mmCIF file of C-alpha atoms in Angstrom:
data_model
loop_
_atom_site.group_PDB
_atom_site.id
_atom_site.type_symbol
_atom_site.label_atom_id
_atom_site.label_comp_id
_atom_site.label_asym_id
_atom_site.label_seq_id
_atom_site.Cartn_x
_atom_site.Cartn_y
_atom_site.Cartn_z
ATOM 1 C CA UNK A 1 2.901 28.771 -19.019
ATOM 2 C CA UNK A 2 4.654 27.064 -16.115
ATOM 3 C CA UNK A 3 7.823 28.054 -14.203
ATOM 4 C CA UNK A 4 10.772 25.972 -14.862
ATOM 5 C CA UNK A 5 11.928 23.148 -12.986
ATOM 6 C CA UNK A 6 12.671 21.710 -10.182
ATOM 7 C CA UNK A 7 9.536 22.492 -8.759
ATOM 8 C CA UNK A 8 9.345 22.506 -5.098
ATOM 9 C CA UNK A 9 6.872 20.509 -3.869
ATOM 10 C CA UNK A 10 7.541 19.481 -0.654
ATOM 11 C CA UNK A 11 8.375 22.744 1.025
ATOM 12 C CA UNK A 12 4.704 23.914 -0.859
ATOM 13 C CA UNK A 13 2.835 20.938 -0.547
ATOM 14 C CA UNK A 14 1.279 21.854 3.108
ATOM 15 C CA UNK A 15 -0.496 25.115 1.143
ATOM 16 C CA UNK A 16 -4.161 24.729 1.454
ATOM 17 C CA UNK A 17 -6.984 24.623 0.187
ATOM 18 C CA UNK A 18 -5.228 21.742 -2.207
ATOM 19 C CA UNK A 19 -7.171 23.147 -5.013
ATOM 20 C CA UNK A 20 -5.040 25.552 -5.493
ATOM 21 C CA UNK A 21 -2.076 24.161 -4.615
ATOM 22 C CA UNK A 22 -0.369 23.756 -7.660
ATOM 23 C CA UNK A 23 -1.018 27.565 -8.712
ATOM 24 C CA UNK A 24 0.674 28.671 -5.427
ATOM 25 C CA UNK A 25 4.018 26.378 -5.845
ATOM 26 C CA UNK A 26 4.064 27.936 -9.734
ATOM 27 C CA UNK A 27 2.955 24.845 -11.683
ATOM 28 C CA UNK A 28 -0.625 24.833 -12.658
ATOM 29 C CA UNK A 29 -1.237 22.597 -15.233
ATOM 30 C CA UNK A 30 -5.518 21.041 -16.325
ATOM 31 C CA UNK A 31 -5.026 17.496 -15.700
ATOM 32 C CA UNK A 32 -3.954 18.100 -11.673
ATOM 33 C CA UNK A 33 -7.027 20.333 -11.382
ATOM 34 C CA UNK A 34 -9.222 17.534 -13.253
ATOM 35 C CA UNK A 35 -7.582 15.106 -10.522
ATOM 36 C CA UNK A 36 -9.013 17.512 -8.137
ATOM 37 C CA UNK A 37 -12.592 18.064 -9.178
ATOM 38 C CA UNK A 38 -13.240 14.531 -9.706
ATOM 39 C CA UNK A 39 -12.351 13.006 -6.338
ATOM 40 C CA UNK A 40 -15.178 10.010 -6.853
ATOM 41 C CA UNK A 41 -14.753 7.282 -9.340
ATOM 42 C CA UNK A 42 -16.542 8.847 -12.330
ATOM 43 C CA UNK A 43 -17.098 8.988 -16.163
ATOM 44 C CA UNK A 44 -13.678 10.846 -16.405
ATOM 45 C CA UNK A 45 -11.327 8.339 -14.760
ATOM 46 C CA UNK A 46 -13.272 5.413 -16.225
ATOM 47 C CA UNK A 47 -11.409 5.213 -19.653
ATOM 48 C CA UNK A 48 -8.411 5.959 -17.436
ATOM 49 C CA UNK A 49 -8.204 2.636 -15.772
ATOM 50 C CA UNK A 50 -6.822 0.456 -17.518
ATOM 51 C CA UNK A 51 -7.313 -2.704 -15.761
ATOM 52 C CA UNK A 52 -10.168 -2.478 -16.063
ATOM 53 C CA UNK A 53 -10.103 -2.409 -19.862
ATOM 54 C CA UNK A 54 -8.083 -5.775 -19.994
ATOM 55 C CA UNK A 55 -10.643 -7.202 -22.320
ATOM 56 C CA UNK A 56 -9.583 -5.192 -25.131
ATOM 57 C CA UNK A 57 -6.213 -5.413 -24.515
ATOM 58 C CA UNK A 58 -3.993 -7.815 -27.202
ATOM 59 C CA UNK A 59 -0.221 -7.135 -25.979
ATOM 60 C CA UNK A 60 2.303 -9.341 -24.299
ATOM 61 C CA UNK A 61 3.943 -8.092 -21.405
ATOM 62 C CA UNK A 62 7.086 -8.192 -19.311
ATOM 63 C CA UNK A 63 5.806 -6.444 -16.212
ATOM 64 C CA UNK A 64 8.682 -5.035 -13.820
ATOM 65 C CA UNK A 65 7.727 -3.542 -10.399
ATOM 66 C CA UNK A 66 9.306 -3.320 -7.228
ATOM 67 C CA UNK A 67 7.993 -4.033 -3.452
ATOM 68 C CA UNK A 68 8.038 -0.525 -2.763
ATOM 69 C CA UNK A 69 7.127 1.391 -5.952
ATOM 70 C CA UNK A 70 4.548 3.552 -6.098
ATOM 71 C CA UNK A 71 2.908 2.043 -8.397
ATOM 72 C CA UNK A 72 3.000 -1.816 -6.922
ATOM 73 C CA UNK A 73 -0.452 -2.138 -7.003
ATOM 74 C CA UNK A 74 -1.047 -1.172 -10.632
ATOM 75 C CA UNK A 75 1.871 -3.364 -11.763
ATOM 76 C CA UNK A 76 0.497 -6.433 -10.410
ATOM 77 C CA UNK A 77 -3.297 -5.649 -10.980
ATOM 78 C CA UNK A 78 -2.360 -5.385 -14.478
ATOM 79 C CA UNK A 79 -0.847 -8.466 -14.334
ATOM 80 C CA UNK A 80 -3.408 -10.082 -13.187
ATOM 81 C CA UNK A 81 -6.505 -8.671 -15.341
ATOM 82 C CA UNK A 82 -4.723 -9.183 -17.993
ATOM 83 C CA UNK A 83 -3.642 -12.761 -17.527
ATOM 84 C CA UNK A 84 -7.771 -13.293 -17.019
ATOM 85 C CA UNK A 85 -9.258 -11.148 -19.269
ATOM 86 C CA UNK A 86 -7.570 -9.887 -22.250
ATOM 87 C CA UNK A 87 -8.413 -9.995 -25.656
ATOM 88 C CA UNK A 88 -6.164 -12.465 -27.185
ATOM 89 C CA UNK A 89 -4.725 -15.900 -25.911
ATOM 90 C CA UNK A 90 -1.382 -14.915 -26.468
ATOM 91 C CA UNK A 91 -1.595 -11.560 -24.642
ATOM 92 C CA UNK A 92 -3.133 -13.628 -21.745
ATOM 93 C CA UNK A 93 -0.491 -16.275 -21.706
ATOM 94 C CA UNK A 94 2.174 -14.019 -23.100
ATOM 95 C CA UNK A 95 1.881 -11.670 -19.680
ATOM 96 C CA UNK A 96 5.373 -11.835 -16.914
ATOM 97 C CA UNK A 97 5.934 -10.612 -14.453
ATOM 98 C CA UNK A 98 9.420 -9.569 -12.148
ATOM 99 C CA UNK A 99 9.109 -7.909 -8.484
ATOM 100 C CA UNK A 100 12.195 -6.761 -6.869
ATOM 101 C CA UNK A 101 12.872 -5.289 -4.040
ATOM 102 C CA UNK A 102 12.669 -1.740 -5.111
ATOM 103 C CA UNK A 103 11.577 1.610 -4.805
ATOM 104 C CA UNK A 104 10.467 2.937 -8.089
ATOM 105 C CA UNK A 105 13.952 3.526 -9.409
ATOM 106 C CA UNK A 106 14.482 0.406 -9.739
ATOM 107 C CA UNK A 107 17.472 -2.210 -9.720
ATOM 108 C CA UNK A 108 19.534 0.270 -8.803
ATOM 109 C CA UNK A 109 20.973 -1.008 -5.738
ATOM 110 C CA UNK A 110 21.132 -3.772 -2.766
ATOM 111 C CA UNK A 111 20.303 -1.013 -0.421
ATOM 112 C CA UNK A 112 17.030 0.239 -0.452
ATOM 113 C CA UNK A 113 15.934 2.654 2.494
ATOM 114 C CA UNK A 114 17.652 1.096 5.731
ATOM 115 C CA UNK A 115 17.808 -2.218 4.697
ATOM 116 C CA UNK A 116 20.841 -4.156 2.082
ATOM 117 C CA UNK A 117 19.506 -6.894 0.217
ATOM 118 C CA UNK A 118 21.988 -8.427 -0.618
ATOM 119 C CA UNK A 119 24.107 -9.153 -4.503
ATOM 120 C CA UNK A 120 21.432 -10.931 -5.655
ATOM 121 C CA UNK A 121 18.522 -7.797 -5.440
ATOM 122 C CA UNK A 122 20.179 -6.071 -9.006
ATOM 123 C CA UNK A 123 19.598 -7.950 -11.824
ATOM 124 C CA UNK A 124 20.610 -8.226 -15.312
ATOM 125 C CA UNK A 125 17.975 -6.488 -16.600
ATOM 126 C CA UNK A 126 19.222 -6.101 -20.062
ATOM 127 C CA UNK A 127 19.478 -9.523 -21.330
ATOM 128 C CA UNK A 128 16.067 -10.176 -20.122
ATOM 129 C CA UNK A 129 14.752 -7.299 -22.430
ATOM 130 C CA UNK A 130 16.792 -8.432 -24.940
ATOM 131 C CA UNK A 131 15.013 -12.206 -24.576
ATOM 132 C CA UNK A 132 11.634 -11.078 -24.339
ATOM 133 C CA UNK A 133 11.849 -8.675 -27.243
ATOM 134 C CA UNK A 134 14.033 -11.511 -29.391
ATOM 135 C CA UNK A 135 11.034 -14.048 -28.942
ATOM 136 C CA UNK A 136 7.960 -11.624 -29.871
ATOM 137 C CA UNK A 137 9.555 -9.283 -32.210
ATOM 138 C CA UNK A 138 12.601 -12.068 -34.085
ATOM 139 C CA UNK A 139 11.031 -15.180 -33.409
ATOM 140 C CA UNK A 140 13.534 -15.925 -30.645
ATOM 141 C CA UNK A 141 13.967 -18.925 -28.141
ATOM 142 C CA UNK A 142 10.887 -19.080 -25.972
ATOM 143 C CA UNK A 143 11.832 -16.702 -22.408
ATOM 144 C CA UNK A 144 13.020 -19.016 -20.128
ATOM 145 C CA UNK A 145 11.539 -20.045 -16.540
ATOM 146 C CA UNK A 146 7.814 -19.527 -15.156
ATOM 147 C CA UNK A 147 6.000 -16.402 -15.631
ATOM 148 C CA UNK A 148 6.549 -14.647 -12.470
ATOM 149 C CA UNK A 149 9.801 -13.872 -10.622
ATOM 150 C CA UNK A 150 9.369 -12.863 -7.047
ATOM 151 C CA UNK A 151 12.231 -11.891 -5.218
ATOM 152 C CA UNK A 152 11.695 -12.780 -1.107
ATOM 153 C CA UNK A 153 12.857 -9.985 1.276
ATOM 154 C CA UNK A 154 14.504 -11.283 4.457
ATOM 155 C CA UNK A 155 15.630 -14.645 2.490
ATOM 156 C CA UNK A 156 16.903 -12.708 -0.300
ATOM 157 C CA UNK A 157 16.426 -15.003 -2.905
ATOM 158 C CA UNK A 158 14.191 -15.198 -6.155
ATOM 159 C CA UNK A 159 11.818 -18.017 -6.805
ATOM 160 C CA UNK A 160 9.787 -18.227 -9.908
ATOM 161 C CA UNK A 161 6.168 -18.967 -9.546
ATOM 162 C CA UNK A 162 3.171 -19.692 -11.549
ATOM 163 C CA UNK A 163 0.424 -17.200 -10.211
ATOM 164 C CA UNK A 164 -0.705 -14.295 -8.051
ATOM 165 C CA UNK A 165 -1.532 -14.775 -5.426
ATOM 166 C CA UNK A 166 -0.206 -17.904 -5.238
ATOM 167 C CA UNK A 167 -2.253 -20.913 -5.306
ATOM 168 C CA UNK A 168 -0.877 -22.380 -2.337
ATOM 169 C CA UNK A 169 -1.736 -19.280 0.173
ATOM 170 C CA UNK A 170 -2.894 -19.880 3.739
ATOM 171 C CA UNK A 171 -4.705 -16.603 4.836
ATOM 172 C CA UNK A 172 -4.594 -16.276 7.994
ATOM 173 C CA UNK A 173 -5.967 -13.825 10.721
ATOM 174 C CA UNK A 174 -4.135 -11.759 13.076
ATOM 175 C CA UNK A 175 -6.450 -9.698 15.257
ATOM 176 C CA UNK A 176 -5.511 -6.506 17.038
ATOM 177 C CA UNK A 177 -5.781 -6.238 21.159
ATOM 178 C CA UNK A 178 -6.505 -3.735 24.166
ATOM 179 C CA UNK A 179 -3.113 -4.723 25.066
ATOM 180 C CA UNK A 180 -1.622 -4.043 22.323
ATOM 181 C CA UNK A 181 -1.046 -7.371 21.215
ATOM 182 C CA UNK A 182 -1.079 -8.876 17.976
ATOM 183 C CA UNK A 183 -2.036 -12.463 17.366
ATOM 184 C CA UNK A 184 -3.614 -14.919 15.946
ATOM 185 C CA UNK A 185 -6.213 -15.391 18.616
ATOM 186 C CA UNK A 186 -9.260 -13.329 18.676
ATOM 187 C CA UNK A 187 -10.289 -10.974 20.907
ATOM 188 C CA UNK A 188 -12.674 -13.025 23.743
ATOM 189 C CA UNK A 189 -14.078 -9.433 25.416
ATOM 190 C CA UNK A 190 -17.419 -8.087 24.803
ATOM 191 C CA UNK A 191 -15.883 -4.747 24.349
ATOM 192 C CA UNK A 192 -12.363 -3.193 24.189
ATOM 193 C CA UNK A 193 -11.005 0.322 22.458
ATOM 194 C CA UNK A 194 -8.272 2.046 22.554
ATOM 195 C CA UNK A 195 -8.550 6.098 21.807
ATOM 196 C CA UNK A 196 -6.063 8.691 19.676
ATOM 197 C CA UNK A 197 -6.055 11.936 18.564
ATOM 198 C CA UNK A 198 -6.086 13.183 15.034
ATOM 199 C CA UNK A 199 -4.857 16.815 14.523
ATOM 200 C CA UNK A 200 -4.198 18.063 10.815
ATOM 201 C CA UNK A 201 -2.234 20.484 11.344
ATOM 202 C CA UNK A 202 0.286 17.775 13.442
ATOM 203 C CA UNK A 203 -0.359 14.433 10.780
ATOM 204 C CA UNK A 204 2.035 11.517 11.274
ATOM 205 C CA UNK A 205 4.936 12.011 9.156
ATOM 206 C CA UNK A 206 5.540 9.846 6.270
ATOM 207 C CA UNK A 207 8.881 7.301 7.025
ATOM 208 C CA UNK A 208 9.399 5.187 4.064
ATOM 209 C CA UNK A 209 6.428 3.638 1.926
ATOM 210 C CA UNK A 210 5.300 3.520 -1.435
ATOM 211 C CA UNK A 211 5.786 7.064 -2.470
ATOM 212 C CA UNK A 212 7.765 8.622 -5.560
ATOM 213 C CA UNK A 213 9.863 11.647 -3.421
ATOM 214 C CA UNK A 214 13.069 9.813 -3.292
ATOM 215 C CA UNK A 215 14.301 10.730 0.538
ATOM 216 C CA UNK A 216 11.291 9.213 1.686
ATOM 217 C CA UNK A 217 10.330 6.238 0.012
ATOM 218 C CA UNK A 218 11.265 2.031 0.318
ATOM 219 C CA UNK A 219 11.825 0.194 3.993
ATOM 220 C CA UNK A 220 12.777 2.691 7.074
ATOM 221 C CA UNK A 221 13.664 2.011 10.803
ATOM 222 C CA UNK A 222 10.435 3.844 11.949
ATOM 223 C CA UNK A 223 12.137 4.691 15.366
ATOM 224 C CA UNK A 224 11.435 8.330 14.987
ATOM 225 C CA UNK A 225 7.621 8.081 15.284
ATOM 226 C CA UNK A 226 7.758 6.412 18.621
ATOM 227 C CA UNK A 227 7.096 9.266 20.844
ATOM 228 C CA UNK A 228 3.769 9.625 18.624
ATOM 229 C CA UNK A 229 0.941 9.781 20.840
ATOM 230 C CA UNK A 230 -1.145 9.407 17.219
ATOM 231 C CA UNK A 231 -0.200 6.449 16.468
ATOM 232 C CA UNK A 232 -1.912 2.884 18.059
ATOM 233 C CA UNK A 233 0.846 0.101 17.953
ATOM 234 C CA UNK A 234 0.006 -3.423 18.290
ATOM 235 C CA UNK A 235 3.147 -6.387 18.471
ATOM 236 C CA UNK A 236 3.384 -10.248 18.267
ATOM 237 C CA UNK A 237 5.465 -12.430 19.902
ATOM 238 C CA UNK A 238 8.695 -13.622 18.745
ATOM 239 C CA UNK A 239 8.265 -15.891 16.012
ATOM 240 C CA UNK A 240 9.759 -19.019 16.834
ATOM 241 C CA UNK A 241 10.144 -20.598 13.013
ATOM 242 C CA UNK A 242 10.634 -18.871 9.423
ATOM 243 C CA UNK A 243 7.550 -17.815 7.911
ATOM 244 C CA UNK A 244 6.830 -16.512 4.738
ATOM 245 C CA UNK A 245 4.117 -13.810 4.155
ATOM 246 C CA UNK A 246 3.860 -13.439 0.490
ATOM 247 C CA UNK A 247 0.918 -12.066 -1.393
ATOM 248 C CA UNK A 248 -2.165 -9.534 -0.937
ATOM 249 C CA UNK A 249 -2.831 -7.726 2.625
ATOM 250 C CA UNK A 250 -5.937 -6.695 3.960
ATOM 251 C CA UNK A 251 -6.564 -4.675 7.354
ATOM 252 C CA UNK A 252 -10.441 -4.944 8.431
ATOM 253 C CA UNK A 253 -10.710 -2.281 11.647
ATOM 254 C CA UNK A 254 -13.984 -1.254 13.153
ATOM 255 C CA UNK A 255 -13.609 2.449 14.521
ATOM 256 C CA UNK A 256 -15.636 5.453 14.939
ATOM 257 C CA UNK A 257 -14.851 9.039 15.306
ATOM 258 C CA UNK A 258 -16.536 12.108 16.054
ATOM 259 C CA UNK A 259 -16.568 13.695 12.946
ATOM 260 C CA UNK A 260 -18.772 13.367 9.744
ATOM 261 C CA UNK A 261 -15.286 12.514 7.823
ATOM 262 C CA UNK A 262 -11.818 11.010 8.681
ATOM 263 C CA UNK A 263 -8.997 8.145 7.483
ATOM 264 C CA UNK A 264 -7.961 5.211 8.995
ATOM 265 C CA UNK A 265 -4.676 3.911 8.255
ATOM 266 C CA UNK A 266 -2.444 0.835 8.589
ATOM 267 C CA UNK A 267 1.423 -0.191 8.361
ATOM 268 C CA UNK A 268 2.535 -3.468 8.924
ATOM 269 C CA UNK A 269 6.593 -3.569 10.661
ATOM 270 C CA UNK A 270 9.258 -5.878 11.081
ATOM 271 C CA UNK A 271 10.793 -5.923 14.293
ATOM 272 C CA UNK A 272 13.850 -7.257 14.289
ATOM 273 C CA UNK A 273 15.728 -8.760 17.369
ATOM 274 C CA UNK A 274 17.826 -5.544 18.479
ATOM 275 C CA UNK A 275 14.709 -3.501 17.968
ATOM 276 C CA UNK A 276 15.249 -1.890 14.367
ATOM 277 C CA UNK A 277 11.273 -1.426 13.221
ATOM 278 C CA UNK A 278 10.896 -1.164 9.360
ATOM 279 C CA UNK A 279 7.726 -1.008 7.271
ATOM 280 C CA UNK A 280 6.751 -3.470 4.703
ATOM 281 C CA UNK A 281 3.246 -2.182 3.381
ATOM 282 C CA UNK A 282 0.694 0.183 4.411
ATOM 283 C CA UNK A 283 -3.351 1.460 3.377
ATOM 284 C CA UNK A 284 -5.560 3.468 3.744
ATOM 285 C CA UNK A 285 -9.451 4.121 3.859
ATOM 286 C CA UNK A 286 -11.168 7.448 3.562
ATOM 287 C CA UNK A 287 -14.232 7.385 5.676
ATOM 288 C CA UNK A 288 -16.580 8.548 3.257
ATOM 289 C CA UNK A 289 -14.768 6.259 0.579
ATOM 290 C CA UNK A 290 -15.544 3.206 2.560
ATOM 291 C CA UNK A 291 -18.744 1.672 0.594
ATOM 292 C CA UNK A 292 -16.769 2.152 -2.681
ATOM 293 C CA UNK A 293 -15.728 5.266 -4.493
ATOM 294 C CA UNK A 294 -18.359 5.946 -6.684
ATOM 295 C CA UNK A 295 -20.347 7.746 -4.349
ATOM 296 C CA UNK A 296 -19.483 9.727 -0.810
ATOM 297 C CA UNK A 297 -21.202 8.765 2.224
ATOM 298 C CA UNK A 298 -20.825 10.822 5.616
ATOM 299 C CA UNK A 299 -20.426 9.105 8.609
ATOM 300 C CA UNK A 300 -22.122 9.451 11.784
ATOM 301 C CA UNK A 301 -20.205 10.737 14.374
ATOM 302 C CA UNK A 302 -19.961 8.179 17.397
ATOM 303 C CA UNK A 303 -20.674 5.405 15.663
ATOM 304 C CA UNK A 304 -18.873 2.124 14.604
ATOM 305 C CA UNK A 305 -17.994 1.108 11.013
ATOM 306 C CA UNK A 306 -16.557 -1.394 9.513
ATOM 307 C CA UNK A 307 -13.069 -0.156 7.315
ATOM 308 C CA UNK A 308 -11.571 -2.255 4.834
ATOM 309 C CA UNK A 309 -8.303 -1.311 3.586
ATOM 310 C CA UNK A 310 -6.306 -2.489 1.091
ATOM 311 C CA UNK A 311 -2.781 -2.847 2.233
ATOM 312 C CA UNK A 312 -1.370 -3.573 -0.915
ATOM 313 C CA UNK A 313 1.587 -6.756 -1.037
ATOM 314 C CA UNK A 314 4.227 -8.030 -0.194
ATOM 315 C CA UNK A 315 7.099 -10.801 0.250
ATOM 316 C CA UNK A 316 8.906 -11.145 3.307
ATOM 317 C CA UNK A 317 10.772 -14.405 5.059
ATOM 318 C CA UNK A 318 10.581 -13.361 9.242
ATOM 319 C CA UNK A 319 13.357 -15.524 10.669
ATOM 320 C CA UNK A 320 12.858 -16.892 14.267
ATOM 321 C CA UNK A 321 12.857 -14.022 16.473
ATOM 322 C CA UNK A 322 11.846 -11.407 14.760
ATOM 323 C CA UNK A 323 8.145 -9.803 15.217
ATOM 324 C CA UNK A 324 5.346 -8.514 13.416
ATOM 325 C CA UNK A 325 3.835 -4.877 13.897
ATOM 326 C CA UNK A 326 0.509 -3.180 13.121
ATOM 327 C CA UNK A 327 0.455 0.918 13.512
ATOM 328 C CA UNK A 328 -3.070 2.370 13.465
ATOM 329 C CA UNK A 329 -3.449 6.285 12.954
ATOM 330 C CA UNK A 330 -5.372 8.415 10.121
ATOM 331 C CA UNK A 331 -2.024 10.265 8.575
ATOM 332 C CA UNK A 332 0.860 9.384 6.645
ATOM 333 C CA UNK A 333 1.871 13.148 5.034
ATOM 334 C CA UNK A 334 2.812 14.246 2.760
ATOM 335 C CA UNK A 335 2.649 10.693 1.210
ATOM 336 C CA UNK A 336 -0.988 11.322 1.043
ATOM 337 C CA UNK A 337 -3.018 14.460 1.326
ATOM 338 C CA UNK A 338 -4.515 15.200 5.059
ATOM 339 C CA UNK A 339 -8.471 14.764 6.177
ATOM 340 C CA UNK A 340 -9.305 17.644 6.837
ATOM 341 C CA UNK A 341 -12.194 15.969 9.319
ATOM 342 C CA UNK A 342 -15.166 17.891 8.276
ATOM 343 C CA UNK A 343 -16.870 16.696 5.715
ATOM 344 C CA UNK A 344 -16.085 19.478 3.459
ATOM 345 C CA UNK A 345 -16.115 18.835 -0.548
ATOM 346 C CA UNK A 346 -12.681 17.312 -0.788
ATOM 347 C CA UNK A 347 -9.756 19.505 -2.032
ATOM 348 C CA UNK A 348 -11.876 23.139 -1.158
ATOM 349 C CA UNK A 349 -11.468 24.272 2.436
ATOM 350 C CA UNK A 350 -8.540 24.959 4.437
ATOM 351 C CA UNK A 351 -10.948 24.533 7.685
ATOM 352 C CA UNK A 352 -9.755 21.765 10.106
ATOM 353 C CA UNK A 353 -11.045 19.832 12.833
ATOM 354 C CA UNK A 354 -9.026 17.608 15.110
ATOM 355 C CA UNK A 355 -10.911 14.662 15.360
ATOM 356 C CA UNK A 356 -11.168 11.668 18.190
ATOM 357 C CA UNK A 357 -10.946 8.315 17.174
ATOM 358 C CA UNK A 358 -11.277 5.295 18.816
ATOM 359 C CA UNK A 359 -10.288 1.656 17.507
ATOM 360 C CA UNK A 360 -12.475 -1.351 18.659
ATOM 361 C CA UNK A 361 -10.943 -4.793 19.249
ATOM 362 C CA UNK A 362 -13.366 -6.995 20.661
ATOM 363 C CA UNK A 363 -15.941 -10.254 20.058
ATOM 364 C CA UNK A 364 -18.125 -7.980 17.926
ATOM 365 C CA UNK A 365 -15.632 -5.465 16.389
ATOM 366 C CA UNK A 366 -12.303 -8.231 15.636
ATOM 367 C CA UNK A 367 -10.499 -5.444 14.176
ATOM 368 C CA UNK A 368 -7.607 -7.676 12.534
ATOM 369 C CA UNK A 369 -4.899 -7.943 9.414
ATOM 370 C CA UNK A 370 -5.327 -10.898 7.153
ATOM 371 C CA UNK A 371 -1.857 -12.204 6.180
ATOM 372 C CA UNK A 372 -1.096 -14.339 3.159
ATOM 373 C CA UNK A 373 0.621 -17.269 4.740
ATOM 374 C CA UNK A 374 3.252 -19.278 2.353
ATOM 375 C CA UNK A 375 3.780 -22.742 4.034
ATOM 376 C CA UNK A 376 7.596 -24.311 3.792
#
């Protein structure tokens, strides 16, 4: 049995170690504990993932997510797999898809976090169920317009579109600096760092994001982690024209740290003219994690890796004057559960370490974002 709800999750979520967790804020239930013991990618989460069981996959689908839903990533992967590799031709061409700019309660409202945008972010939802189920189910007219709907923060607008990523993407490199620059020229030093401190039991606090708890998730003026001494910041300059960053975002970072385990994370920020800083999309890599996450593999302390991390995607018109914004630290709680830093089986020890990290940004280590670039 389970106690009733609401179950209070963020007062009890700092409890430790996480594998009992759910016991201690009075709502054990098998599958969380399952989550738990299998933290690699094994033989019990493979039938789970359903992208990657596309190819036997026959259904049509109108595909709704929202810029800042927790579960962006699925939506569009799904999307996508399926458009490639299901079963059927008419699941593959029957697939749409509609991102909004929402949290995961979706089309709710034109203001999302901090920001308003605008009349035209609700839709009418209903009469585009009511086409897509007419067509497949009564032999209704054919939906109408392309087979993705994107709606453009900043600009505000929806524009239909063909594919994802779209075809017409210009990736383009933006490398972090010593200075704390941001730009689009890479670094020319033979070496350059820049050090932080990661305590556990003092993790960054999340500020908006991609996270179900409703106070805390969509677009957020992230003013109140300034004083952060955990937290690396790196700024452009003004833009001088509009430009459009629309699609997939990767952050490549080359760090070490002096423990056998750790995360790296990322957030990409809008800085606006008068200084308001809001996120669009964030990752994150778990040291061990970073080879794949089939297997764990320990890190040496002291020496530099290589991190991938997928930053998820986005759509976002800057307008001339505004800036772009990369934060580097290895926390973002209690969006996601803290390293612990020592190497421990994941989810069984309540022993931390505060671990030293240092982010390279130089010839050899061109720690950088890759940005999906949509010319006008």
């Amino acid at each position: 049995t389970t106690a009733g709800f609401p179950v209070d999750w963020i007062n009890g979520i700092g409890h430790l170690p996480l594998i009992d967790l759910a016991e201690n804020v009075g709502f054990s239930v098998r599958h969380f504990q399952d989550w738990l013991e299998h933290p690699n990618y094994d033989a019990y989460w493979e039938p789970l993932n359903l992208e990657a069981r596309a190819s036997e996959m026959i259904v049509p689908a109108l595909n709704f997510g929202g810029w800042f839903d927790v579960f962006q990533r699925s939506t569009m992967g799904s999307y996508k797999t399926m458009t490639e590799e299901a079963a059927s031709e008419a699941a593959r061409n029957g697939q749409r898809l509609i991102m909004g700019p929402w949290v995961h309660g979706w089309n709710v409202s034109p203001q999302v976090g901090d920001l308003d945008f605008g009349e035209d972010a609700v839709i009418g939802v209903e009469d585009l169920l009511l086409e897509w189920f007419d067509y497949w189910m009564k032999d209704g007219a054919d939906p109408k317009g392309a087979r993705i709907k994107l709606f453009i923060m900043g600009e505000n607008v929806w524009r239909e579109e063909n594919e994802w990523p779209l075809a017409r993407t210009q990736y383009q490199k933006y490398y972090l600096h010593e200075n704390h620059s941001f730009s689009d020229q890479m670094p020319s030093g033979r070496s350059g760092s820049l050090k932080y401190t990661y305590d556990p039991a003092d993790p960054v606090p999340t500020l908006g994001g991609n996270i179900m708890e409703s106070s805390l998730r969509g677009p957020y003026d992230q003013g109140p982690l300034d004083e952060r001494k955990d937290v690396l910041r790196f700024v452009t300059e003004p833009f001088e024209r509009e430009t459009e960053i629309t699609g997939p975002i990767t952050a490549e970072l080359y760090a070490e740290t002096d423990s056998t385990d750790t995360d790296f994370m990322a957030k990409l920020i809008v800085v606006k003219p008068d200084g308001m800083a809001f996120n669009l999309v964030d990752g994150v890599i778990r040291a061990r994690y970073r080879e794949g996450f089939e297997e764990e593999k320990l890190i040496e302390p002291g020496e530099v890796y290589k991190y991938s991390i997928d930053m998820w995607a986005t759509s976002y018109m800057l307008a001339p004057g505004d800036r772009l914004r990369v934060d580097v630290t290895s926390s973002n709680y209690p969006r996601l559960a803290r390293n612990l830093n020592t190497g421990a089986p994941f989810a069984m020890t309540s022993k931390m370490k505060v671990a030293k990290q240092v982010l390279h940004m130089s010839e050899r280590y061109p720690s950088q974002i890759v940005l999906p670039m949509i010319p006008r």
